[in-house]
Short mmCIF file of C-alpha atoms and ligand atoms in Angstrom, two decimals:
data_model
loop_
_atom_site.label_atom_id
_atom_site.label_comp_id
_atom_site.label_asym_id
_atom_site.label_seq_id
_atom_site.Cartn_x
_atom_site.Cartn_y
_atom_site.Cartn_z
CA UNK D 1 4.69 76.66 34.73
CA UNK D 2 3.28 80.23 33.32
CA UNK D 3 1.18 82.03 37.01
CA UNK D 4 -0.62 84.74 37.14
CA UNK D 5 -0.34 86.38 40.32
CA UNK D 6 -2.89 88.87 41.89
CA UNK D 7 -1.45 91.46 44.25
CA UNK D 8 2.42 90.16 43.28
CA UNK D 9 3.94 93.67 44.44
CA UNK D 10 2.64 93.10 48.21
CA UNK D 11 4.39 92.09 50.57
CA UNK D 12 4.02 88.51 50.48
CA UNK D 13 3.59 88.31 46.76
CA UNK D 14 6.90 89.68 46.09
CA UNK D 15 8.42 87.07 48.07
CA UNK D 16 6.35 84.48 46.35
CA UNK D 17 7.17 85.55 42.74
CA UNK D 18 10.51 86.16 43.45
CA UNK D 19 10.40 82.14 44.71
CA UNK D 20 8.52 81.38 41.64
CA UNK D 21 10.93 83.19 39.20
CA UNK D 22 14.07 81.36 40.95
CA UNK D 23 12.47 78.02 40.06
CA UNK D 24 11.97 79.02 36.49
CA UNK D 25 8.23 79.70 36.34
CA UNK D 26 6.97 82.64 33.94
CA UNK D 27 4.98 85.26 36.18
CA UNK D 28 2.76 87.59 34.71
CA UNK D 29 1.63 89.68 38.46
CA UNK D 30 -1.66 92.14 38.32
CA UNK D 31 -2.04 94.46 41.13
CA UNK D 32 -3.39 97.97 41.61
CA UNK D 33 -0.97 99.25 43.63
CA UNK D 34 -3.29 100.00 46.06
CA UNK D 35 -1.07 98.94 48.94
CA UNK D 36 2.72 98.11 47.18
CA UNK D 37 5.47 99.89 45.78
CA UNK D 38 6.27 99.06 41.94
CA UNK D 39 9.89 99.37 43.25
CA UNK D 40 9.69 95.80 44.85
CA UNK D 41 9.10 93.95 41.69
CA UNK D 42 11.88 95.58 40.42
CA UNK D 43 14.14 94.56 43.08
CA UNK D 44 12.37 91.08 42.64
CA UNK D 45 13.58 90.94 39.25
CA UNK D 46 17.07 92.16 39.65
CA UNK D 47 17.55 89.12 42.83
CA UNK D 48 16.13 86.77 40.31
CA UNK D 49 17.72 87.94 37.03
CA UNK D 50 14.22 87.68 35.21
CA UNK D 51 11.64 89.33 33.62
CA UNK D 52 8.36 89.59 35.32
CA UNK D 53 5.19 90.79 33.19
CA UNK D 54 3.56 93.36 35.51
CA UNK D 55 0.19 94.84 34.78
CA UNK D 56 -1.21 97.70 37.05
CA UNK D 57 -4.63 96.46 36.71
CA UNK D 58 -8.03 96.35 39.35
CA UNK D 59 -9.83 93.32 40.38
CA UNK D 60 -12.83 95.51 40.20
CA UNK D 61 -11.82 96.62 36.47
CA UNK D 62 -13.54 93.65 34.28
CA UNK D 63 -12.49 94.88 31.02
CA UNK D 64 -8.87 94.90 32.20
CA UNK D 65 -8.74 91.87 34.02
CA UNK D 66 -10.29 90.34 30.94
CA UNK D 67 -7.18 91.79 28.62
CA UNK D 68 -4.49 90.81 31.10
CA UNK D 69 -5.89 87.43 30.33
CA UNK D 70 -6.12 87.41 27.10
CA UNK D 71 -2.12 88.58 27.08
CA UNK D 72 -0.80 85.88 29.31
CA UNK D 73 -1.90 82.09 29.29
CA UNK D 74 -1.58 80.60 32.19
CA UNK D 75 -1.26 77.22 34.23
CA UNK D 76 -2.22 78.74 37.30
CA UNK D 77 -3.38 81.97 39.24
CA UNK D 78 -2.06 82.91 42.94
CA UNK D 79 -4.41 85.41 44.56
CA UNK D 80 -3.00 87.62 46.89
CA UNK D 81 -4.82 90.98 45.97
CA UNK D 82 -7.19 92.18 49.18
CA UNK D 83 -7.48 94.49 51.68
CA UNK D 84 -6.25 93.25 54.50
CA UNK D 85 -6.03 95.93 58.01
CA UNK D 86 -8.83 94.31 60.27
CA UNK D 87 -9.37 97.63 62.38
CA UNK D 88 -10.02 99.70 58.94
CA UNK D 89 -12.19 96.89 57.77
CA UNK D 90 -14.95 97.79 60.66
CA UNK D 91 -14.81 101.59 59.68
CA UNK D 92 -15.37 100.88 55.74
CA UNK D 93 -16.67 97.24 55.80
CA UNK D 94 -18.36 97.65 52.32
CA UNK D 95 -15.02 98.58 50.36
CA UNK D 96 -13.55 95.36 52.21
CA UNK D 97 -16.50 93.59 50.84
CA UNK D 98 -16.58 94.81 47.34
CA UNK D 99 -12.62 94.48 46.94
CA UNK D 100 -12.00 91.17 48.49
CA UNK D 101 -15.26 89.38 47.49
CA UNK D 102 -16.35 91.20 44.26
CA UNK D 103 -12.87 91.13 43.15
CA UNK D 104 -12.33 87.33 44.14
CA UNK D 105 -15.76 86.66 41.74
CA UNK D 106 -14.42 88.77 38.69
CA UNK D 107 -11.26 86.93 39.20
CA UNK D 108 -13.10 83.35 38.79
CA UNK D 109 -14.86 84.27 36.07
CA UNK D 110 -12.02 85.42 34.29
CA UNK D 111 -10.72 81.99 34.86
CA UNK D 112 -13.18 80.34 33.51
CA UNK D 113 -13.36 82.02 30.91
CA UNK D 114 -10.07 81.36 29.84
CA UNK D 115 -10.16 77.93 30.86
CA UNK D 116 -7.58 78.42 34.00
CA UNK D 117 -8.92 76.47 36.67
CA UNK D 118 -5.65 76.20 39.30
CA UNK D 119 -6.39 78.86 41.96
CA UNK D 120 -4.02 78.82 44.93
CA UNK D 121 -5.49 81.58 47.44
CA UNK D 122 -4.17 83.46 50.50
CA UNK D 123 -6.98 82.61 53.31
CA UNK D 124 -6.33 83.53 56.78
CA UNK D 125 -6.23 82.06 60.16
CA UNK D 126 -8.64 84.63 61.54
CA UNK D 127 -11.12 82.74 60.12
CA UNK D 128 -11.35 80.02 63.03
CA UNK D 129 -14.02 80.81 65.72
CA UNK D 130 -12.12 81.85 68.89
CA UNK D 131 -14.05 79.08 70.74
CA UNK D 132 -11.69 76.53 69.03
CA UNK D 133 -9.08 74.14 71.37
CA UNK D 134 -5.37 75.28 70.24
CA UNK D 135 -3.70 73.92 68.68
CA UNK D 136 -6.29 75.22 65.31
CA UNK D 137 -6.85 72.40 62.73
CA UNK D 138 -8.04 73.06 59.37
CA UNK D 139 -11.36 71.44 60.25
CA UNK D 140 -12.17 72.90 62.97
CA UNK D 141 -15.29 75.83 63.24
CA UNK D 142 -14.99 78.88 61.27
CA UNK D 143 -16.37 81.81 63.10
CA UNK D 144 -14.36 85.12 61.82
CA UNK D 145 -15.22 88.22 64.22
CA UNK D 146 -14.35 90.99 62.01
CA UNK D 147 -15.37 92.58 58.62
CA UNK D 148 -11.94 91.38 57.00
CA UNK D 149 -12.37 88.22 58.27
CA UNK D 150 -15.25 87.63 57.05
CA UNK D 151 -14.58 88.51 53.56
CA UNK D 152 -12.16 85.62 53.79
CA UNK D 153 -14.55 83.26 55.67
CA UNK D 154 -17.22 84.08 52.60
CA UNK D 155 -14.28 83.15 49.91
CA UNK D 156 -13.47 80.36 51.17
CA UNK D 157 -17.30 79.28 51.47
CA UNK D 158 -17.89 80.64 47.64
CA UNK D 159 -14.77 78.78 46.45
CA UNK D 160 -15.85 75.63 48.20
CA UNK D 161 -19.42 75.85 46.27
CA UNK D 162 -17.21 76.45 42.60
CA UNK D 163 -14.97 73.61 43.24
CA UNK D 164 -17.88 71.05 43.74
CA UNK D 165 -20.05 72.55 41.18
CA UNK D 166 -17.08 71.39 38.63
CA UNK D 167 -14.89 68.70 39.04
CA UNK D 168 -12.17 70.72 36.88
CA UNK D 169 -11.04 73.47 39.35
CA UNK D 170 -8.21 72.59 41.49
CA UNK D 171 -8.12 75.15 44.27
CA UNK D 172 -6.12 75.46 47.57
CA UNK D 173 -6.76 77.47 50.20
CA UNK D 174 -4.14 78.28 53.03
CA UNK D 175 -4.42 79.78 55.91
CA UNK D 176 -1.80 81.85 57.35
CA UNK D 177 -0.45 82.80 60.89
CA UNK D 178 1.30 85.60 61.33
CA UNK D 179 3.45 86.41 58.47
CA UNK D 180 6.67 88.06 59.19
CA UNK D 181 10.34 88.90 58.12
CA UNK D 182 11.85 89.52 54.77
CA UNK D 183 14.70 88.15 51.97
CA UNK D 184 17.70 87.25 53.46
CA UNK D 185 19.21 89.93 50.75
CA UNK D 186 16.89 92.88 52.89
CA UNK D 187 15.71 94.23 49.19
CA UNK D 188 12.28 93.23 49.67
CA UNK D 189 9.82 93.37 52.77
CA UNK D 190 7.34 94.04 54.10
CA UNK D 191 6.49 98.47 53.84
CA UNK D 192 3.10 99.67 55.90
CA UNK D 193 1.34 102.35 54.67
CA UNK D 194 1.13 104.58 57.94
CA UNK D 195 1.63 103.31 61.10
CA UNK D 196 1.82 99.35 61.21
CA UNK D 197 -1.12 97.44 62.55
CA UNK D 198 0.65 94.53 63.20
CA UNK D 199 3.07 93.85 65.96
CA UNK D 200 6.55 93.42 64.15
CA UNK D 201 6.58 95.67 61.77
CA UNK D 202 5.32 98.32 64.44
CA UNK D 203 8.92 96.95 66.76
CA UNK D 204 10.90 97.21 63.64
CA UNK D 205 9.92 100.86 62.69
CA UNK D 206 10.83 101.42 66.74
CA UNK D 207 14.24 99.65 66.83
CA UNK D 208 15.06 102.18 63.75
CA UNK D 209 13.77 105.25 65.45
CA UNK D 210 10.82 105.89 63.37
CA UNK D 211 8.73 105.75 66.27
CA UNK D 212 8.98 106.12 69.55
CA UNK D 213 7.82 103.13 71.96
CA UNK D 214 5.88 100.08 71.42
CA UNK D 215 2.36 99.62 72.97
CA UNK D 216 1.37 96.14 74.47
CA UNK D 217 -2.06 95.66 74.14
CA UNK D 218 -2.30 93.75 77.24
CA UNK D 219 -0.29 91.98 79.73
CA UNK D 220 -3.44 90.22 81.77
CA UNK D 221 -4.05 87.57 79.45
CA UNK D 222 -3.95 83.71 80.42
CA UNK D 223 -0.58 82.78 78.67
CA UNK D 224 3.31 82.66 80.42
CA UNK D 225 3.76 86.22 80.29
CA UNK D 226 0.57 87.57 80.48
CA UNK D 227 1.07 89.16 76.44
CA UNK D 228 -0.64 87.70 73.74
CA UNK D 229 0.93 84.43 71.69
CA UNK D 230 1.18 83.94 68.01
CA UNK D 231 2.26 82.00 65.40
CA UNK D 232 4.81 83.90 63.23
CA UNK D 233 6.22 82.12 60.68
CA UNK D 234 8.96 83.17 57.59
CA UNK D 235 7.63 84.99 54.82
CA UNK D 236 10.20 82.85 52.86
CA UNK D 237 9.13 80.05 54.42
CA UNK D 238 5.50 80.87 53.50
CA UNK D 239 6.21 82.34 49.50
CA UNK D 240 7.53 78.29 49.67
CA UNK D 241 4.17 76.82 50.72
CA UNK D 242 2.94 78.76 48.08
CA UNK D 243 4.98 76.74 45.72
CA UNK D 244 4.02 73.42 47.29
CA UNK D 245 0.36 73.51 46.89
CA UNK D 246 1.02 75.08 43.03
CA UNK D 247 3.09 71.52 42.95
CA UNK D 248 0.21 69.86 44.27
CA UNK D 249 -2.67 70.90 42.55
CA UNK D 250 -0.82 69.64 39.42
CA UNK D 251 -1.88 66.21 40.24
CA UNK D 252 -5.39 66.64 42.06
CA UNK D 253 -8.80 68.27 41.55
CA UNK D 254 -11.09 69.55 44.53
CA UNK D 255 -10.00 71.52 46.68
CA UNK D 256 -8.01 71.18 49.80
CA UNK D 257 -7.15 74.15 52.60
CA UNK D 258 -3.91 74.15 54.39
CA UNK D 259 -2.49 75.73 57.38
CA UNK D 260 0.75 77.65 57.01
CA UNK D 261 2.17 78.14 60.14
CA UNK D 262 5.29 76.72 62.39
CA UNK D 263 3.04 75.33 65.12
CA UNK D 264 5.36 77.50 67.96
CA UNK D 265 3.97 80.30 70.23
CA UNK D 266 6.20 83.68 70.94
CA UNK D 267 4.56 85.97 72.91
CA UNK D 268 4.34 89.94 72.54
CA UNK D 269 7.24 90.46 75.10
CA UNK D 270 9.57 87.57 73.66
CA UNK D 271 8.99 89.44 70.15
CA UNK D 272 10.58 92.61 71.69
CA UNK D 273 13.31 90.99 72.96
CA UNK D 274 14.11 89.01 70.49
CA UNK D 275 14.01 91.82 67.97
CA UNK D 276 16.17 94.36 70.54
CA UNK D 277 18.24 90.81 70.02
CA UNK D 278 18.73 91.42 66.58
CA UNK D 279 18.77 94.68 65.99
CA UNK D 280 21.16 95.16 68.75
CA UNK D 281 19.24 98.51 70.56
CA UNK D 282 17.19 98.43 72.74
CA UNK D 283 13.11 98.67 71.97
CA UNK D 284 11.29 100.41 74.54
CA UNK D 285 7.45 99.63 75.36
CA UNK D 286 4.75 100.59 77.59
CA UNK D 287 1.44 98.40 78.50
CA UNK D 288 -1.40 99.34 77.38
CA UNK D 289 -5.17 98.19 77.71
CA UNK D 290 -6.02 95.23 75.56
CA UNK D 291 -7.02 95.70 72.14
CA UNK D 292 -10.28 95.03 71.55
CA UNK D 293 -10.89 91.49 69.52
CA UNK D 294 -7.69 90.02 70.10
CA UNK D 295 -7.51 86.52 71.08
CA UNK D 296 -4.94 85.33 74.12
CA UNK D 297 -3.49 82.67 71.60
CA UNK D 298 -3.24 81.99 67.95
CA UNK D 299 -1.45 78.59 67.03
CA UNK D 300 -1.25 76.69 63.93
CA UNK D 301 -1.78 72.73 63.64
CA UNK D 302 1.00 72.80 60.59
CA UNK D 303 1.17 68.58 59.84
CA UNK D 304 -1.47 68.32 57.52
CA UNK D 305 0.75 70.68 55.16
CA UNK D 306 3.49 68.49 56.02
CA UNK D 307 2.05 65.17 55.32
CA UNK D 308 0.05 65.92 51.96
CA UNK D 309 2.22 68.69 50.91
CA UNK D 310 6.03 67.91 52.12
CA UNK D 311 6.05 71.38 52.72
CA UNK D 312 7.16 72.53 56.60
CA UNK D 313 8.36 76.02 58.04
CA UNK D 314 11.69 75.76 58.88
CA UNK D 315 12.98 78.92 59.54
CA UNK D 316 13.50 79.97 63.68
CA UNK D 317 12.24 83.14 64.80
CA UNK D 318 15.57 84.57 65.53
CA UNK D 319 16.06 84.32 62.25
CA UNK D 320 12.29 86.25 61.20
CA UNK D 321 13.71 88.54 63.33
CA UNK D 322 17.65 89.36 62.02
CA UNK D 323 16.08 89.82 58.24
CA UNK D 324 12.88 91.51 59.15
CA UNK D 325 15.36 94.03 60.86
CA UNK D 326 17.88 93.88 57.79
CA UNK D 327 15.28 95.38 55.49
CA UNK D 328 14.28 97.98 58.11
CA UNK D 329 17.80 99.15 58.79
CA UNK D 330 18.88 99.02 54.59
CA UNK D 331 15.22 101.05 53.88
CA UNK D 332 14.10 102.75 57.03
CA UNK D 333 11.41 104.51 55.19
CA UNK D 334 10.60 101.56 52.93
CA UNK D 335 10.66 101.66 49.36
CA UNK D 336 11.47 104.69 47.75
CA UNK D 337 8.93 106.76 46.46
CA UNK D 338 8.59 106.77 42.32
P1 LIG Y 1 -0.25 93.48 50.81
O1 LIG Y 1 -1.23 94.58 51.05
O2 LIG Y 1 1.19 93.79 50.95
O3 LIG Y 1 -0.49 92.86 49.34
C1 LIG Y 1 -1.75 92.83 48.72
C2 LIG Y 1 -1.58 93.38 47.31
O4 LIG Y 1 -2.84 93.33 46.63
C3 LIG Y 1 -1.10 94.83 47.27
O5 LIG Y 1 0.02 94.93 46.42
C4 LIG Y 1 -2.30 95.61 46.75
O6 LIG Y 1 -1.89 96.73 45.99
C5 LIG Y 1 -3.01 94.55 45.91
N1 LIG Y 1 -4.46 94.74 45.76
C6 LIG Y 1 -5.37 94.96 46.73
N2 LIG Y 1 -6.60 95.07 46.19
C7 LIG Y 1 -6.47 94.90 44.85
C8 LIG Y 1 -7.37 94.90 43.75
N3 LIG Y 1 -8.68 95.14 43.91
N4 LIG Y 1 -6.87 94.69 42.53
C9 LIG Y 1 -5.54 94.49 42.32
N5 LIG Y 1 -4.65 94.48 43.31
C10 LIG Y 1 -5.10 94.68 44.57
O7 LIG Y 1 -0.67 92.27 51.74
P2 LIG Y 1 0.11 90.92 52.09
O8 LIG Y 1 0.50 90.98 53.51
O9 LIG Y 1 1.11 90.62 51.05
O10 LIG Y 1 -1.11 89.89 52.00
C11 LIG Y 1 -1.39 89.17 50.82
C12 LIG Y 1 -2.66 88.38 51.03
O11 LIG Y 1 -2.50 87.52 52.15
C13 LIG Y 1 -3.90 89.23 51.33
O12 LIG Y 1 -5.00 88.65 50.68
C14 LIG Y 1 -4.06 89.11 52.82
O13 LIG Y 1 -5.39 89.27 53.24
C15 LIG Y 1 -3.56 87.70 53.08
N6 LIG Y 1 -3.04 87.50 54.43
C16 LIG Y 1 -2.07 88.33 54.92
C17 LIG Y 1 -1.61 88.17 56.21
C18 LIG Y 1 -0.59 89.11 56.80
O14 LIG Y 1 -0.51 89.21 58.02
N7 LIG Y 1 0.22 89.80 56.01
C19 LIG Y 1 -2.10 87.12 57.00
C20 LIG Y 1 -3.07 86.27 56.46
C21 LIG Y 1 -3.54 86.47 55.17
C1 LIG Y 2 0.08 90.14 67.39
C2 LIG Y 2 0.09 90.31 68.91
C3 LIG Y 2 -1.46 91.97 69.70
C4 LIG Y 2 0.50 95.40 67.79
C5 LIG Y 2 -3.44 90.04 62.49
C6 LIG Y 2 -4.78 89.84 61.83
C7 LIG Y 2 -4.83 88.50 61.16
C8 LIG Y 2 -3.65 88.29 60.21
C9 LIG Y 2 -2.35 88.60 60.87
C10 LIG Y 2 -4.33 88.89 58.01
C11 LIG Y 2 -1.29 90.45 69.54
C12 LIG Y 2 -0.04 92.40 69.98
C13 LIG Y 2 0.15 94.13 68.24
C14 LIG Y 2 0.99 96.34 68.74
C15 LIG Y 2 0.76 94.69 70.48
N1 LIG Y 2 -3.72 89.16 59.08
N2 LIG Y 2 0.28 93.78 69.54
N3 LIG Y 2 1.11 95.95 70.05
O1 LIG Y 2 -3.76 90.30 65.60
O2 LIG Y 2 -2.53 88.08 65.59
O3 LIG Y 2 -3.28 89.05 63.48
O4 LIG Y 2 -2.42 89.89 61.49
O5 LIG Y 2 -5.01 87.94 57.75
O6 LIG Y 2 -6.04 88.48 60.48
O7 LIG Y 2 -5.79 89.92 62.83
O8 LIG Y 2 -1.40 90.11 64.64
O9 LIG Y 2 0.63 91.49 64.69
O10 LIG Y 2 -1.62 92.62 64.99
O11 LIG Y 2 -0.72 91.17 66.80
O12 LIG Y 2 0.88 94.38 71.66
O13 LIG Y 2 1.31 97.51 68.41
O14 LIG Y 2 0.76 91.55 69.21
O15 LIG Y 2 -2.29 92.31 70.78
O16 LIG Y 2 -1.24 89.81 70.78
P1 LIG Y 2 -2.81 89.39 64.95
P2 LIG Y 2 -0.75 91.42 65.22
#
């Protein structure tokens, strides 16, 4: 297949196209660079030993997104590109709006235009309502609590409204847990712009001495420990999903959302140890007061993805953990500048 993909340098989009380019699919990636490195699509392409078109292009910028199309027919388009920090998102909800949404509709009509109507696109699961029984199931309420959230929550509703206006689109939606860890080879990864929001990435940059201690935001909740539970799953595992539902979508119109997630808890305190596991030092931490917004548990009902999409997570969290902290120890500042 020939896919576009939108935000391809990020940090799941690099694993994804690499993925893509190692199953001999043509990639043609637009991003702005707004939060990515161009050095990780050129590490992409020397793991895979292919070319990947890149165009340094806005979602916001018509005109351009209009040429890159014109350049580079396609079977398909993978949308990554967004802004995605939830605590930034309440201080400047508006540019979350306009970049996520805005650039999501310029990005349709595009399609159209051109006649592309096989959109696979990177939802998240902070887009169930809190109220919902665990384990989450893709039917179950939407009810985002955040700015970023809801930019994701309104994309989903929009692309819901497209794909029954026309029977031609084909569109699937997943939902991800926590993403986490990196290529086995530790070339690619995931590289925060200022200090990391989210928990791993913030132990990682710890374990190699970038900063000092790690803050638990909370050790009162109602789980095992006390600290907060998620779902992290494998980036590589996820960049596969990504695959699946392209696979998919060759066969069936509508649209369909999916859950990408392992269906396994790991609290705050089991991440720490199991990444002082890993990286073989120890990670110190301190608790902290809660953080305001978080939830006590976040857990994935994964089978539908199983049963209509073969696809599963297979990948253990010791594992997340040994190549997240791979890439941190081989780049310790991330990429290198350009
Ligand atoms: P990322 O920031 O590493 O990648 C996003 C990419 O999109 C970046 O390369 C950025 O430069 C680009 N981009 C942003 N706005 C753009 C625009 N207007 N035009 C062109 N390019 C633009 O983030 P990621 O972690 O790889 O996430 C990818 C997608 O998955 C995002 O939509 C995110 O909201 C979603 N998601 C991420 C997580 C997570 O925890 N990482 C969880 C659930 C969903
Ligand atoms: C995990 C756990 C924290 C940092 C976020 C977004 C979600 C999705 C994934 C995009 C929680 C605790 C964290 C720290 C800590 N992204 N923590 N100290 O909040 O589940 O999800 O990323 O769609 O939308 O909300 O992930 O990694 O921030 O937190 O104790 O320095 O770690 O309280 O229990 P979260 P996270």
């Amino acid at each position: 297949m020939r896919i576009i993909v939108t935000g391809g340098a990020g940090y799941i989009g690099s694993h994804t196209v690499l993925q893509l380019l190692e199953h001999g699919h043509d990639v043609a990636v637009y991003d702005n660079l707004s939060n990515s490195s161009p050095v990780s699509l050129e590490r992409v392409q020397e793991l895979a030993g292919r070319e990947v078109r890149t165009t340094w292009g806005d979602l916001l910028d018509v005109e351009a997104l209009d040429d890159f199309f014109d350049g580079f027919e396609a079977d398909a388009v993978v949308h990554f590109a967004g802004l995605k920090a939830v605590g930034e998102s309440t201080k400047i909800p508006h540019q979350y709006y306009v970049n996520n949404v805005v650039g999501t509709l310029n990005l349709l009509a595009a399609m159209k235009k051109h006649s592309m109507e096989s959109l696979v696109f990177s939802s998240s699961a902070t887009v169930y309502d809190p109220q919902n029984p665990l384990p989450l199931l893709e039917d179950m309420r939407r009810g985002a609590t955040n700015p970023y959230g809801r930019t994701k929550q309104q994309i989903e509703e929009i692309l819901e409204d497209v794909a029954a206006s026309d029977s031609s689109w084909r569109i699937a939606v997943l939902r991800y847990f926590n993403p986490v860890g990196a290529h086995e080879s530790g070339r690619i990864g995931e590289d925060p712009v200022g200090p990391p929001n989210n928990l791993v990435p913030f132990v990682s940059q710890v374990a190699v001495g970038v900063r000092p201690s790690v803050r638990v935001f909370g050790d009162d909740y109602d789980t095992p420990d006390g600290t907060g539970v998620r779902d992290y799953i494998h980036v590589v595992d996820l960049a596969a999903g990504h695959l699946a539902a392209l696979e998919y979508l060759e066969s069936h119109s509508g649209l369909f959302t999916w859950n990408l997630g392992t269906g396994r808890g790991t609290s705050v305190l089991e991440v720490i140890r199991a990444f002082a596991e890993a990286a073989g030092k120890p990670v110190p931490y301190e608790i902290v007061e809660r953080r305001p917004g978080d939830v006590a548990v976040s857990l994935a009902d994964p089978s539908k993805a199983l049963r209509e999409l073969g696809w599963k997570a297979v990948r253990p969290f010791e594992l997340m953990c040994a190549d997240h902290w791979r890439w941190q120890e081989s780049n310790p500042q991330g990429y290198p500048s350009t």
